[in-house]
Short mmCIF file of N, CA, C and O in Angstrom, two decimals:
data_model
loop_
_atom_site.label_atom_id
_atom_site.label_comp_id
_atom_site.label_asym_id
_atom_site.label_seq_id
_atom_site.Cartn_x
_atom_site.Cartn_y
_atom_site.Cartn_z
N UNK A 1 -0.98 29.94 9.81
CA UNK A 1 -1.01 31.31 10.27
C UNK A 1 -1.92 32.12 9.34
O UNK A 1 -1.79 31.99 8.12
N UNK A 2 -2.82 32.94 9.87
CA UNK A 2 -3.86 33.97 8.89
C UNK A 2 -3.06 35.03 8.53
O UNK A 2 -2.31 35.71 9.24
N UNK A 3 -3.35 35.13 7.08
CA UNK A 3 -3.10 36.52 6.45
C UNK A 3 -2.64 38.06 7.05
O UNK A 3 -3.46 38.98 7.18
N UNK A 4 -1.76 38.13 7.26
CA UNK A 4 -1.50 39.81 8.05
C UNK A 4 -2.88 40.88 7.76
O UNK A 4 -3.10 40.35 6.67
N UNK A 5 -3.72 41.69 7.83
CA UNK A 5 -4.48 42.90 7.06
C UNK A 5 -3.47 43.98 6.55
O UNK A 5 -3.83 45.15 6.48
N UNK A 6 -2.17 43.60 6.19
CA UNK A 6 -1.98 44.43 5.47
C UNK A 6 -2.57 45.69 4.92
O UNK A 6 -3.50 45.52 4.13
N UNK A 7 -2.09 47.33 5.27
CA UNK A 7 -2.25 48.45 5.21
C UNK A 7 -1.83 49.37 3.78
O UNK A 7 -2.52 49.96 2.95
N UNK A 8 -0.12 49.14 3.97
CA UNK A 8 0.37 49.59 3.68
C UNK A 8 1.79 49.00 3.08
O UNK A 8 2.31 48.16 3.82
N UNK A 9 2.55 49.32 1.81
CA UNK A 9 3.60 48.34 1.69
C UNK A 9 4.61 49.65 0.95
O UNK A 9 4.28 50.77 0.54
N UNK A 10 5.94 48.95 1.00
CA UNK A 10 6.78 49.88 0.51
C UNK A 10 7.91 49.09 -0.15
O UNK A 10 7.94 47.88 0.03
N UNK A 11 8.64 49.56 -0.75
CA UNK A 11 9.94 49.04 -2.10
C UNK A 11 10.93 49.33 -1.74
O UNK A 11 11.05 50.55 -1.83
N UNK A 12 12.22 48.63 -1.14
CA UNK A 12 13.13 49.40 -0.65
C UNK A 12 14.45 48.12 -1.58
O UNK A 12 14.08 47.00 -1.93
N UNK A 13 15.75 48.56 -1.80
CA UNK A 13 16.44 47.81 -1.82
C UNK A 13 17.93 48.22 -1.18
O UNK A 13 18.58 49.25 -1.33
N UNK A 14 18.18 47.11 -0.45
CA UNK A 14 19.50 46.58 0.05
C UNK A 14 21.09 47.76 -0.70
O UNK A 14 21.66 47.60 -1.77
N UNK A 15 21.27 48.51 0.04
CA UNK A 15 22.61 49.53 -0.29
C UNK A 15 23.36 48.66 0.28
O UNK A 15 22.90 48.00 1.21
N UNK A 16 25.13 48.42 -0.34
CA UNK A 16 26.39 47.96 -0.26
C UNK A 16 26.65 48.05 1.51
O UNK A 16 26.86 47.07 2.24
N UNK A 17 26.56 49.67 2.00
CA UNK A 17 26.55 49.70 2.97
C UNK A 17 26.11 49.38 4.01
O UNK A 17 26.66 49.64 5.08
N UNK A 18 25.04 48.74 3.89
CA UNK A 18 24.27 48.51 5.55
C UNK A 18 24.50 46.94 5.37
O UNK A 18 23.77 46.25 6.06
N UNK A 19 25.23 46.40 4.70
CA UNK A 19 25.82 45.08 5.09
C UNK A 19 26.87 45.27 6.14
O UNK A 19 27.38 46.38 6.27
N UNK A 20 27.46 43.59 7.38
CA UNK A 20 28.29 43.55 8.18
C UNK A 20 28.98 42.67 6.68
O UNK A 20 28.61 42.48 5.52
N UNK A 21 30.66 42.14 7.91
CA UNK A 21 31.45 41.87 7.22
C UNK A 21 30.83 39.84 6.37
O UNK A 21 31.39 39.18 5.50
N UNK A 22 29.82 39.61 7.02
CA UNK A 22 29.03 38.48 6.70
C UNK A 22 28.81 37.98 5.45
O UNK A 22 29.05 36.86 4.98
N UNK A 23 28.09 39.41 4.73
CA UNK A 23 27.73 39.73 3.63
C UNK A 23 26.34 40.05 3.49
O UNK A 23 25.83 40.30 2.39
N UNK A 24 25.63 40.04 4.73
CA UNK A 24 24.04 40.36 4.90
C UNK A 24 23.54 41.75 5.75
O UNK A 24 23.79 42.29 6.83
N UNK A 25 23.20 41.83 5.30
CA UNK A 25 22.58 43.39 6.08
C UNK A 25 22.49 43.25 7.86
O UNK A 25 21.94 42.32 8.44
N UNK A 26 23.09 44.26 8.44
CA UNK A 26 23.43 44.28 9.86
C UNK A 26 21.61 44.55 10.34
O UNK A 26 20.67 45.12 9.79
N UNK A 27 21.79 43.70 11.78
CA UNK A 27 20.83 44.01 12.35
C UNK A 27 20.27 45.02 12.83
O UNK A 27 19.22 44.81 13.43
N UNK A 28 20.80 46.53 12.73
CA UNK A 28 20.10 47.52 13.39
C UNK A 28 19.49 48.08 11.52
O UNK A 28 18.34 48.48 11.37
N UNK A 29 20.21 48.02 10.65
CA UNK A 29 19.76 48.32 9.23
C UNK A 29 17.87 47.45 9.26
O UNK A 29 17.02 47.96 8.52
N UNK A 30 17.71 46.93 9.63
CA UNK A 30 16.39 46.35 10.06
C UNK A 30 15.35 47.60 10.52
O UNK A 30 14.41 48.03 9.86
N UNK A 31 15.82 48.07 11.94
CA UNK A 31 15.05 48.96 12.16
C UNK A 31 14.79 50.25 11.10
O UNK A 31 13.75 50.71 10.62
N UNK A 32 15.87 50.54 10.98
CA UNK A 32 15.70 52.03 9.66
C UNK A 32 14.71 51.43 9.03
O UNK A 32 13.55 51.77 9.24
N UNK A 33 15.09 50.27 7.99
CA UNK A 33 13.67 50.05 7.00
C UNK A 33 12.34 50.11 7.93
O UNK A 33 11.40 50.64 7.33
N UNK A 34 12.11 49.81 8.86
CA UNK A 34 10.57 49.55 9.75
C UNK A 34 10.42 50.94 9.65
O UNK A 34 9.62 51.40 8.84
N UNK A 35 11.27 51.86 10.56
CA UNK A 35 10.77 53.31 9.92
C UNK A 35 10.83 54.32 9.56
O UNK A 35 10.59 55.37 10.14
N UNK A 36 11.21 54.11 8.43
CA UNK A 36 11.00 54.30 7.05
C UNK A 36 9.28 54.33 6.04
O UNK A 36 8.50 55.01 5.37
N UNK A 37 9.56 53.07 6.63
CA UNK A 37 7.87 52.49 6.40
C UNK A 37 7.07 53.28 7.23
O UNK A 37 6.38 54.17 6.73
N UNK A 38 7.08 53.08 8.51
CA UNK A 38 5.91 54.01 9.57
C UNK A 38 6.10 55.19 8.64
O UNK A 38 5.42 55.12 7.61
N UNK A 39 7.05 56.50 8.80
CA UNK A 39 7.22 57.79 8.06
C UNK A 39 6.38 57.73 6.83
O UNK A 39 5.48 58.56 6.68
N UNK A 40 6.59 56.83 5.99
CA UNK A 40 6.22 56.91 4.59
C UNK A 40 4.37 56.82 4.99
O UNK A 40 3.48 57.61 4.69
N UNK A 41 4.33 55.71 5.68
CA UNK A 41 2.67 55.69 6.10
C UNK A 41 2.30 56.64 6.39
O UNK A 41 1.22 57.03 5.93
N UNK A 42 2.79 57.15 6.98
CA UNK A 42 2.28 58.48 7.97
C UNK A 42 1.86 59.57 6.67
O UNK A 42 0.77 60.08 6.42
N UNK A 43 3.07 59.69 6.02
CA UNK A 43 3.28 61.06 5.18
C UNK A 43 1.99 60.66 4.32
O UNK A 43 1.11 61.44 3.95
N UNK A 44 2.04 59.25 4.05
CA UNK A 44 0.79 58.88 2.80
C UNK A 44 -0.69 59.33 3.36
O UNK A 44 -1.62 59.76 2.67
N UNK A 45 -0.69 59.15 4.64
CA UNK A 45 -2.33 59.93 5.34
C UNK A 45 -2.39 61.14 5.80
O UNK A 45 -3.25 61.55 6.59
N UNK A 46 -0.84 62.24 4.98
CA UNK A 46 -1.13 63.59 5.52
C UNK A 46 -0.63 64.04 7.47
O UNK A 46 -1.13 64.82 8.29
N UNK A 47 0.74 62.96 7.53
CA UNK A 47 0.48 63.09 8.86
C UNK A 47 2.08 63.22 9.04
O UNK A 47 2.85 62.26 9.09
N UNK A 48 2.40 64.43 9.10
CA UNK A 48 3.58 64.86 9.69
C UNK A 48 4.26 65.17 10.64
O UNK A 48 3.78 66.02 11.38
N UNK A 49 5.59 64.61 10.98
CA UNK A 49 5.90 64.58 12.29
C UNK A 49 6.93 65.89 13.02
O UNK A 49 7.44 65.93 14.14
N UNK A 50 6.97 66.75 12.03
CA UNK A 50 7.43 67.90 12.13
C UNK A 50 5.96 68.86 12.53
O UNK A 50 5.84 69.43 13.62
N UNK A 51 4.91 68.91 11.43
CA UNK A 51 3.89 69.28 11.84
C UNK A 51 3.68 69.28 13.58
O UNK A 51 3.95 70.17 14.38
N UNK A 52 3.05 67.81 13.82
CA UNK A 52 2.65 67.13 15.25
C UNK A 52 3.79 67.84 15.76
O UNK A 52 3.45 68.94 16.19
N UNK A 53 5.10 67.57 15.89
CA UNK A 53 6.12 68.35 17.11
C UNK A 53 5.69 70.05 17.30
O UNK A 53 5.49 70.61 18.38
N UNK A 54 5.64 70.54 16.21
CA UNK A 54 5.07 72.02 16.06
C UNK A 54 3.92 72.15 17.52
O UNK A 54 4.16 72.79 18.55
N UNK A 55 3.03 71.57 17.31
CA UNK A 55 1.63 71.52 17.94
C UNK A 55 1.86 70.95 19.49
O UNK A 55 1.06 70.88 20.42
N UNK A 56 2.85 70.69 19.42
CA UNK A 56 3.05 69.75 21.15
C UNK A 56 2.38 68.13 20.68
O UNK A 56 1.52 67.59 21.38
N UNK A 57 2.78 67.67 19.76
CA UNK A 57 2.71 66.12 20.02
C UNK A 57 4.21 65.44 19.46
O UNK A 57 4.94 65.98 18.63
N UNK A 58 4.41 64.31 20.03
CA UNK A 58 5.43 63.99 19.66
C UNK A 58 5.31 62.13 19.91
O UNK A 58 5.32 61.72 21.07
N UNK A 59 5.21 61.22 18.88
CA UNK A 59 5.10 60.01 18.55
C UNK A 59 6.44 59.71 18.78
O UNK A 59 7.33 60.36 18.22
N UNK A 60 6.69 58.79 19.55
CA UNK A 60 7.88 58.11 20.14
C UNK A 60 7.82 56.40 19.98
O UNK A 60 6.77 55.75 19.91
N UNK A 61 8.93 55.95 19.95
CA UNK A 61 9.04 54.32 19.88
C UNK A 61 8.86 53.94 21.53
O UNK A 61 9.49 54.46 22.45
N UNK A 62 8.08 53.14 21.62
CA UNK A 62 8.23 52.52 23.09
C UNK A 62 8.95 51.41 22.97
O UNK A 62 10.00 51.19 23.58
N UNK A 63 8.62 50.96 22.50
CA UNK A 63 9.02 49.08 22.28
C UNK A 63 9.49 48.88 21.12
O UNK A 63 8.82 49.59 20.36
N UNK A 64 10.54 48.11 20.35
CA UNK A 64 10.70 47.21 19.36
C UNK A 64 10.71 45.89 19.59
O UNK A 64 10.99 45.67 20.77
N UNK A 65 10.54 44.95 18.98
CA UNK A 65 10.57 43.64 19.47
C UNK A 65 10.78 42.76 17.81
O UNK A 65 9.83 42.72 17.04
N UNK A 66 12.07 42.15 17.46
CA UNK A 66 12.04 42.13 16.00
C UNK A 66 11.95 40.49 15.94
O UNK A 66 12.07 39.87 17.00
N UNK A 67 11.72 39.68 14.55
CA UNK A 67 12.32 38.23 14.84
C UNK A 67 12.92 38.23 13.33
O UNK A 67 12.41 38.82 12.38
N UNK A 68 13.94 37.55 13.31
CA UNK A 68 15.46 38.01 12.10
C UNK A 68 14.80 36.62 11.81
O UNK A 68 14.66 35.83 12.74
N UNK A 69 14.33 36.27 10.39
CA UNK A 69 13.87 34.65 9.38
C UNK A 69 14.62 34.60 8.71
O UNK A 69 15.19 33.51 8.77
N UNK A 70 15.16 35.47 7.75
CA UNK A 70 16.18 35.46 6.80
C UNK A 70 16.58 36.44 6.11
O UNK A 70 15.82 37.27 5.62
N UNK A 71 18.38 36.46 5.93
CA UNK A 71 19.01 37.51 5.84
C UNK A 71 19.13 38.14 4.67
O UNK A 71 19.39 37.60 3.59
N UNK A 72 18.90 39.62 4.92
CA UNK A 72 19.22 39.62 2.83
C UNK A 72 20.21 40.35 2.75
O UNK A 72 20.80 40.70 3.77
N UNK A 73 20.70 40.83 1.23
CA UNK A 73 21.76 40.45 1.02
C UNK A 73 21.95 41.88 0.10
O UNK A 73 21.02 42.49 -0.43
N UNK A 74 23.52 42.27 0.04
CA UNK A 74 23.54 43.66 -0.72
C UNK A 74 22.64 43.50 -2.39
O UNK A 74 22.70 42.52 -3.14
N UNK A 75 22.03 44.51 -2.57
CA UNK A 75 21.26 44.71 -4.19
C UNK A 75 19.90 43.71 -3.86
O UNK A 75 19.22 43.31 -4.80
N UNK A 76 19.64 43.42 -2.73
CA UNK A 76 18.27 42.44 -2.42
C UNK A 76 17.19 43.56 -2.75
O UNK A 76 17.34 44.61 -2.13
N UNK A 77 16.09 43.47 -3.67
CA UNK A 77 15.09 44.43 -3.47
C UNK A 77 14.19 43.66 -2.67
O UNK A 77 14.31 42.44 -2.55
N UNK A 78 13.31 44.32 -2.11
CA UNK A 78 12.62 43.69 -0.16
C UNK A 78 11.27 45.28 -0.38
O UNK A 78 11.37 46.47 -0.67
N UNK A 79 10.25 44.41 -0.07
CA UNK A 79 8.67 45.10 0.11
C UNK A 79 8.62 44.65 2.07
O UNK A 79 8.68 43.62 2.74
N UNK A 80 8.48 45.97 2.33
CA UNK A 80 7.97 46.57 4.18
C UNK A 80 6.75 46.53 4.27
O UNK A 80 6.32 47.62 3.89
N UNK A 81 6.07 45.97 4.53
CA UNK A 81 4.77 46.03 4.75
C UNK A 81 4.13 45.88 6.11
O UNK A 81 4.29 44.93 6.86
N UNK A 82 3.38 46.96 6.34
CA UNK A 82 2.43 47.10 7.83
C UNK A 82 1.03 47.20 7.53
O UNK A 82 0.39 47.40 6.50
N UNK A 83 0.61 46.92 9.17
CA UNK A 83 -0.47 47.44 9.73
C UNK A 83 -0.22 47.50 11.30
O UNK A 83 0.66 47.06 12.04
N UNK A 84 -1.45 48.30 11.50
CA UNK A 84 -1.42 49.28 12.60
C UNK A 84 -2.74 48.76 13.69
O UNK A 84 -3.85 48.54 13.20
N UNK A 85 -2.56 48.64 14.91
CA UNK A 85 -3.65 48.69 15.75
C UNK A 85 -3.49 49.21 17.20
O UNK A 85 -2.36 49.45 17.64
N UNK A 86 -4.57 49.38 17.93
CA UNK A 86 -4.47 50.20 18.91
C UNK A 86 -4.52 49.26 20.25
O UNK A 86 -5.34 48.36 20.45
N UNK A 87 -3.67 49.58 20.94
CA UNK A 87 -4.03 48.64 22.80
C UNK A 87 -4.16 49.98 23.47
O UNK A 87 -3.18 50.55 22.97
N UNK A 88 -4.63 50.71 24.14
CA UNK A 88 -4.83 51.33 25.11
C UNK A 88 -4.45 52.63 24.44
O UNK A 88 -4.85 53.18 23.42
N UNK A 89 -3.54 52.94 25.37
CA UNK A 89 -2.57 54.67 24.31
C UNK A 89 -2.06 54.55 23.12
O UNK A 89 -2.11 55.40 22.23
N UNK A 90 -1.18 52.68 23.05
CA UNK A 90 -0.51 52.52 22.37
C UNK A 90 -1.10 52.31 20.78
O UNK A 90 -2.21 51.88 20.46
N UNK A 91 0.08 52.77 19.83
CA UNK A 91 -0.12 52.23 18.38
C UNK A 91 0.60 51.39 17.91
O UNK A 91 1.82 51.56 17.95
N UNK A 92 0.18 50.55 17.48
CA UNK A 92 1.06 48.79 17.65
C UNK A 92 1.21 48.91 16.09
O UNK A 92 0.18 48.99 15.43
N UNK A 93 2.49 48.94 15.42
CA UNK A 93 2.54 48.79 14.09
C UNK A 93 3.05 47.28 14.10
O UNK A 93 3.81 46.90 14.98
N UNK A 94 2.63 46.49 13.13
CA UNK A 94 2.83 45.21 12.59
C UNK A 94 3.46 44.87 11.36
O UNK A 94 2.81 44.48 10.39
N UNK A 95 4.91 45.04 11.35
CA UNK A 95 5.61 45.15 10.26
C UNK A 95 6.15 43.84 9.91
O UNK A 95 6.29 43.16 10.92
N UNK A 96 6.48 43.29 8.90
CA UNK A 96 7.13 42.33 8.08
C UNK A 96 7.72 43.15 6.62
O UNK A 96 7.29 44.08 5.94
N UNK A 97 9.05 42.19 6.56
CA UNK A 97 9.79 42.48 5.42
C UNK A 97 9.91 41.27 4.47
O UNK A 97 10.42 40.21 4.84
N UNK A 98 9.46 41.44 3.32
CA UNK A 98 9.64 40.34 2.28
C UNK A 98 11.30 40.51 1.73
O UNK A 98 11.99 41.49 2.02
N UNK A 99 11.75 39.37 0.90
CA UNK A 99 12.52 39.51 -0.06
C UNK A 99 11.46 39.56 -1.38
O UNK A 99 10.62 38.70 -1.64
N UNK A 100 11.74 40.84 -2.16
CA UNK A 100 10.91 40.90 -2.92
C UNK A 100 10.94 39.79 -4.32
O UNK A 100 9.80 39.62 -4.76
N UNK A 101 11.90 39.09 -5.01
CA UNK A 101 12.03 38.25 -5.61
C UNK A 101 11.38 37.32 -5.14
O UNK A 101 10.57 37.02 -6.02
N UNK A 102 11.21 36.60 -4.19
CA UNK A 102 10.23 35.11 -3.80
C UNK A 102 9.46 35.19 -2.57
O UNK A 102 9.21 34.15 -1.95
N UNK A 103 8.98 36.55 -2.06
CA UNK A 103 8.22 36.79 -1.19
C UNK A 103 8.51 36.17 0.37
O UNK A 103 7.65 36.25 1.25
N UNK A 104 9.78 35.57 0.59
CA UNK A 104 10.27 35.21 1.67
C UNK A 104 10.40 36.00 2.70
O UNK A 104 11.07 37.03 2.66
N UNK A 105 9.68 35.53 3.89
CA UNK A 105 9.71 36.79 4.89
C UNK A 105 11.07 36.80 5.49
O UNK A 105 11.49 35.71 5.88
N UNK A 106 11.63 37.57 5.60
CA UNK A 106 12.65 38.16 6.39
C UNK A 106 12.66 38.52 7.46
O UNK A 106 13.63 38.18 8.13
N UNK A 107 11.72 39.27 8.04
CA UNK A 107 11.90 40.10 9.61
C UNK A 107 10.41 40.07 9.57
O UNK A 107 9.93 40.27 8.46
N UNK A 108 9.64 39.87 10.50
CA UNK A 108 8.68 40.45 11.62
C UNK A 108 8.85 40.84 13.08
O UNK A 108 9.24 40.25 14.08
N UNK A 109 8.39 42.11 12.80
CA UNK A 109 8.63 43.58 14.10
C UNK A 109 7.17 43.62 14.33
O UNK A 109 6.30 43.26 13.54
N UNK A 110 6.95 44.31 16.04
CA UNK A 110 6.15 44.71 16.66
C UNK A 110 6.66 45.93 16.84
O UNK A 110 7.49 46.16 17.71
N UNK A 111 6.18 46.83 16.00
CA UNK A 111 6.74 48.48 17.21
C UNK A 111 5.90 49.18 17.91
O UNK A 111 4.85 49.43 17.33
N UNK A 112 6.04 49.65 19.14
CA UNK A 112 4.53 50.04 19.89
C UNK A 112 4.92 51.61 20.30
O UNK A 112 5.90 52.09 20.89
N UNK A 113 4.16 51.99 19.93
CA UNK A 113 4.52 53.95 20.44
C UNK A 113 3.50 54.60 20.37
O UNK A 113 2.42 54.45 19.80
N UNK A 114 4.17 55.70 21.30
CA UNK A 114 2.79 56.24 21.92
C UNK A 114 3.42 57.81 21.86
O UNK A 114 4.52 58.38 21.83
N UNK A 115 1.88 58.16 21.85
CA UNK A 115 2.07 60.07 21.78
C UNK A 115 2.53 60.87 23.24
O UNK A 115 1.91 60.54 24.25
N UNK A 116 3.41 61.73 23.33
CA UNK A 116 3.45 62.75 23.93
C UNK A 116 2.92 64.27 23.99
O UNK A 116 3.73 65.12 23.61
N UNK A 117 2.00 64.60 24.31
CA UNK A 117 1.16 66.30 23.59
C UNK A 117 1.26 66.44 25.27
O UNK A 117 0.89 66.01 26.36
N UNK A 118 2.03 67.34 24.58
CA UNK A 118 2.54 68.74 25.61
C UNK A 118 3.29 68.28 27.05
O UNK A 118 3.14 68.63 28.23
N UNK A 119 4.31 67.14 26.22
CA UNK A 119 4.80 67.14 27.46
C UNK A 119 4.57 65.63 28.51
O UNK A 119 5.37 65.27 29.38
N UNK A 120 3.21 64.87 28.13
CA UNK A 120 2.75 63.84 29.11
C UNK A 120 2.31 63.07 27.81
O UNK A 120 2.00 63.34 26.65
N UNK A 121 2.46 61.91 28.69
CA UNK A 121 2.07 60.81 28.18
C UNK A 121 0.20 60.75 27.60
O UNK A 121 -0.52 60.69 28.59
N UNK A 122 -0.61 60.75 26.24
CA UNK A 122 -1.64 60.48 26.14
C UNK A 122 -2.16 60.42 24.90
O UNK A 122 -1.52 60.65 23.88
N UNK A 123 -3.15 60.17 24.94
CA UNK A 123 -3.96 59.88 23.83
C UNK A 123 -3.99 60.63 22.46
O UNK A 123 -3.95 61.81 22.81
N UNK A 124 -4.05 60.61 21.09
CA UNK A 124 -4.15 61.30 19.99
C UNK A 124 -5.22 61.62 19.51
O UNK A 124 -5.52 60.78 18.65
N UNK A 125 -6.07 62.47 19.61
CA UNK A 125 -7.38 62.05 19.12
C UNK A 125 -7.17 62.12 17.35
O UNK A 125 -8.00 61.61 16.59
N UNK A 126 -6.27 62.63 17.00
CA UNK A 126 -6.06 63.05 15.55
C UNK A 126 -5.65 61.84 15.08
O UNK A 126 -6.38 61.64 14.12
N UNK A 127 -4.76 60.74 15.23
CA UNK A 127 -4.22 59.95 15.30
C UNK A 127 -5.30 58.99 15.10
O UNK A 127 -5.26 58.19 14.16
N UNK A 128 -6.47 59.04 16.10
CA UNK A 128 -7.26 57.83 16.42
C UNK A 128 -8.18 58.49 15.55
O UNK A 128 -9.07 57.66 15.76
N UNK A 129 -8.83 59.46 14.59
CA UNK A 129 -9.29 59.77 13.73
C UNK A 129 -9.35 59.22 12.39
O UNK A 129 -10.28 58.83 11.68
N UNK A 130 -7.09 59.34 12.12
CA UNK A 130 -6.77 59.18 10.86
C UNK A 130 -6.92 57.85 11.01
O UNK A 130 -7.25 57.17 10.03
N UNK A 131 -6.73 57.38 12.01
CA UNK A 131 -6.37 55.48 11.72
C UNK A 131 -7.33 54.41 12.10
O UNK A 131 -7.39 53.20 11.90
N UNK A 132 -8.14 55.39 12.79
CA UNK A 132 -9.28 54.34 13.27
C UNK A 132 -10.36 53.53 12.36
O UNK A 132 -11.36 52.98 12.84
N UNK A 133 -10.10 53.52 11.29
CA UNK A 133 -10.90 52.44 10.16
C UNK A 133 -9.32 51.42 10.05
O UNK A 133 -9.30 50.53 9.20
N UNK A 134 -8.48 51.56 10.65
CA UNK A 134 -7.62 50.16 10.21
C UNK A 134 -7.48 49.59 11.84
O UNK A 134 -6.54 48.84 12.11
N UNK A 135 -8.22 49.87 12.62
CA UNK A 135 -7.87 49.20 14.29
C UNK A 135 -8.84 48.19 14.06
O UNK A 135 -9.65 48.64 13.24
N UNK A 136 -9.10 47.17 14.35
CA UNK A 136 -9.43 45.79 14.63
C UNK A 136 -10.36 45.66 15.94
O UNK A 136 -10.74 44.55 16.32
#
């Protein structure tokens, strides 16, 4: 398998709480970290989603699509790492989660979302500005 292009990465570790009774972090605790990561990306290129709602845009999840490799575990520290590309309207983030101790992937997510400005479904041009040196 080739190298992800990795964008963007982030440091998160495993709270007591978002474990089930298993002893591994519940499956929706998955999504929060993914975004988490998008937010943090975003905020890192100046791109706020309070701002955008202000203005009539509003970035929504269309799709998640996750695959669970291996589980981690309360006090696990774990690196989120994305990248981003474009299909049509959509912005396809490409996320994976390491265990940060031995770089073991944990989760790879597809999340695909798309802008709403003013109401309808369309295009960002601001969006396709900030990000268009990482589309493929």
């Amino acid at each position: 398998m080739e190298k992800a292009p990795y964008i963007y990465e982030l440091r998160m570790k495993v709270r007591d709480y978002e474990c089930d009774l298993q002893g591994i972090v519940n499956n929706a605790n998955y999504q929060h970290y993914t975004e988490h990561t998008r937010h943090e990306f975003l905020l890192s290129h100046g791109v706020s989603f309070a701002d955008l709602h202000q203005r009539g845009i509003d970035c929504v999840v269309a799709r998640v699509t996750m695959q669970y490799k291996v589980p981690l575990r309360s006090g696990d520290e774990f690196i989120s790492r994305l990248w981003i590309k474009k299909e049509g309207v959509k912005y396809v983030f490409m996320q994976d989660i390491f265990r940060a101790a031995d770089e073991t992937l944990c989760l790879r997510a597809r999340i695909d979302t798309v802008c709403i400005v003013n109401g309808r479904l369309a295009d960002c041009p601001e969006l396709n500005e900030k990000f268009g040196p990482y589309f493929a």
